[in-house]
Amino acid sequence: MKSTHGVKPHPSIRKRVFNGKPISNSRRVERTLQLVKNLSDFRTINKIKIFLDIHEKSVQRYLNLLVQLGFEVEVKYSKYRGYRITNVKEYFEVI
């Protein structure tokens, strides 16, 4: 039988260590998370463009990316189209 005197127990919970290549475009990830956070209410393309400081075409790309990631993006049709995400809690609610 081995002696465990003086040996620290192996922790059952550890922090994950990065062991891959860095993200080449971390700004895009940051903008995507900001957009998810900001689209709890309806926002127009222009408001999103100003908030993220990007071009209108890029806003469309980000909205398409959110749909591809599984977010439900609602479109409100009025004088100006408004966009919002309805299922954010499904992904980010703490259990």
Tab-separated table of C-alpha atoms in Angstrom:
chain	number	residue	atom	x	y	z
A	1	MET	CA	0.000	0.000	0.000
A	2	LYS	CA	1.384	3.427	-1.003
A	3	SER	CA	1.714	6.198	1.516
A	4	THR	CA	-0.171	9.400	0.638
A	5	HIS	CA	1.470	11.428	3.374
A	6	GLY	CA	2.606	14.806	2.011
A	7	VAL	CA	0.964	14.300	-1.395
A	8	LYS	CA	-1.636	16.864	-2.442
A	9	PRO	CA	-4.889	15.334	-3.658
A	10	HIS	CA	-5.624	15.750	-7.369
A	11	PRO	CA	-8.349	18.400	-7.751
A	12	SER	CA	-11.586	17.220	-9.322
A	13	ILE	CA	-12.254	20.641	-10.855
A	14	ARG	CA	-9.600	22.539	-12.757
A	15	LYS	CA	-9.484	25.529	-15.069
A	16	ARG	CA	-9.194	24.712	-18.721
A	17	VAL	CA	-5.840	25.595	-20.242
A	18	PHE	CA	-5.591	26.993	-23.762
A	19	ASN	CA	-3.793	24.498	-25.973
A	20	GLY	CA	-4.517	25.547	-29.527
A	21	LYS	CA	-4.028	28.334	-32.017
A	22	PRO	CA	-5.256	31.799	-31.040
A	23	ILE	CA	-8.379	33.105	-32.761
A	24	SER	CA	-7.242	35.026	-35.811
A	25	ASN	CA	-10.061	37.563	-35.608
A	26	SER	CA	-10.944	37.988	-31.937
A	27	ARG	CA	-12.628	41.328	-32.693
A	28	ARG	CA	-15.330	39.456	-34.611
A	29	VAL	CA	-16.025	37.201	-31.632
A	30	GLU	CA	-16.211	40.259	-29.369
A	31	ARG	CA	-18.662	42.003	-31.711
A	32	THR	CA	-20.817	38.888	-31.962
A	33	LEU	CA	-21.094	38.660	-28.176
A	34	GLN	CA	-21.860	42.390	-27.937
A	35	LEU	CA	-24.593	41.968	-30.535
A	36	VAL	CA	-26.141	39.037	-28.658
A	37	LYS	CA	-26.115	41.126	-25.492
A	38	ASN	CA	-27.579	44.197	-27.230
A	39	LEU	CA	-30.396	42.543	-29.199
A	40	SER	CA	-32.784	41.895	-26.321
A	41	ASP	CA	-34.934	44.733	-27.725
A	42	PHE	CA	-35.639	45.538	-31.353
A	43	ARG	CA	-32.789	47.457	-33.012
A	44	THR	CA	-32.537	48.789	-36.550
A	45	ILE	CA	-29.606	48.097	-38.855
A	46	ASN	CA	-28.496	51.703	-38.413
A	47	LYS	CA	-28.483	51.479	-34.599
A	48	ILE	CA	-26.553	48.202	-34.716
A	49	LYS	CA	-24.114	49.702	-37.226
A	50	ILE	CA	-23.410	52.657	-34.944
A	51	PHE	CA	-23.201	50.478	-31.813
A	52	LEU	CA	-20.647	48.086	-33.336
A	53	ASP	CA	-18.942	50.724	-35.517
A	54	ILE	CA	-19.185	48.592	-38.666
A	55	HIS	CA	-20.694	48.818	-42.162
A	56	GLU	CA	-24.377	47.983	-42.836
A	57	LYS	CA	-23.400	44.962	-44.949
A	58	SER	CA	-21.380	43.617	-42.009
A	59	VAL	CA	-24.438	43.953	-39.768
A	60	GLN	CA	-26.316	41.671	-42.180
A	61	ARG	CA	-23.439	39.182	-42.012
A	62	TYR	CA	-23.500	39.212	-38.208
A	63	LEU	CA	-27.269	38.655	-38.160
A	64	ASN	CA	-26.838	35.716	-40.546
A	65	LEU	CA	-24.075	34.342	-38.315
A	66	LEU	CA	-26.365	34.522	-35.286
A	67	VAL	CA	-29.028	32.542	-37.148
A	68	GLN	CA	-26.413	29.942	-38.150
A	69	LEU	CA	-25.344	29.671	-34.498
A	70	GLY	CA	-28.931	28.813	-33.536
A	71	PHE	CA	-30.240	32.125	-32.229
A	72	GLU	CA	-33.814	33.031	-33.135
A	73	VAL	CA	-33.629	36.465	-34.747
A	74	GLU	CA	-37.037	38.109	-35.070
A	75	VAL	CA	-37.698	40.801	-37.654
A	76	LYS	CA	-40.251	43.530	-36.971
A	77	TYR	CA	-41.589	44.986	-40.193
A	78	SER	CA	-42.491	48.652	-39.929
A	79	LYS	CA	-41.069	51.806	-41.488
A	80	TYR	CA	-37.645	50.489	-40.471
A	81	ARG	CA	-36.937	46.831	-39.864
A	82	GLY	CA	-36.044	45.986	-36.298
A	83	TYR	CA	-34.153	42.898	-35.178
A	84	ARG	CA	-33.989	41.132	-31.834
A	85	ILE	CA	-33.000	37.751	-30.421
A	86	THR	CA	-35.664	35.866	-28.487
A	87	ASN	CA	-33.834	32.790	-27.179
A	88	VAL	CA	-30.747	34.257	-25.478
A	89	LYS	CA	-31.669	32.771	-22.084
A	90	GLU	CA	-31.705	29.323	-23.651
A	91	TYR	CA	-27.966	29.674	-24.285
A	92	PHE	CA	-26.798	31.855	-21.421
A	93	GLU	CA	-29.064	31.145	-18.466
A	94	VAL	CA	-27.137	29.804	-15.489
A	95	ILE	CA	-28.503	26.517	-14.227
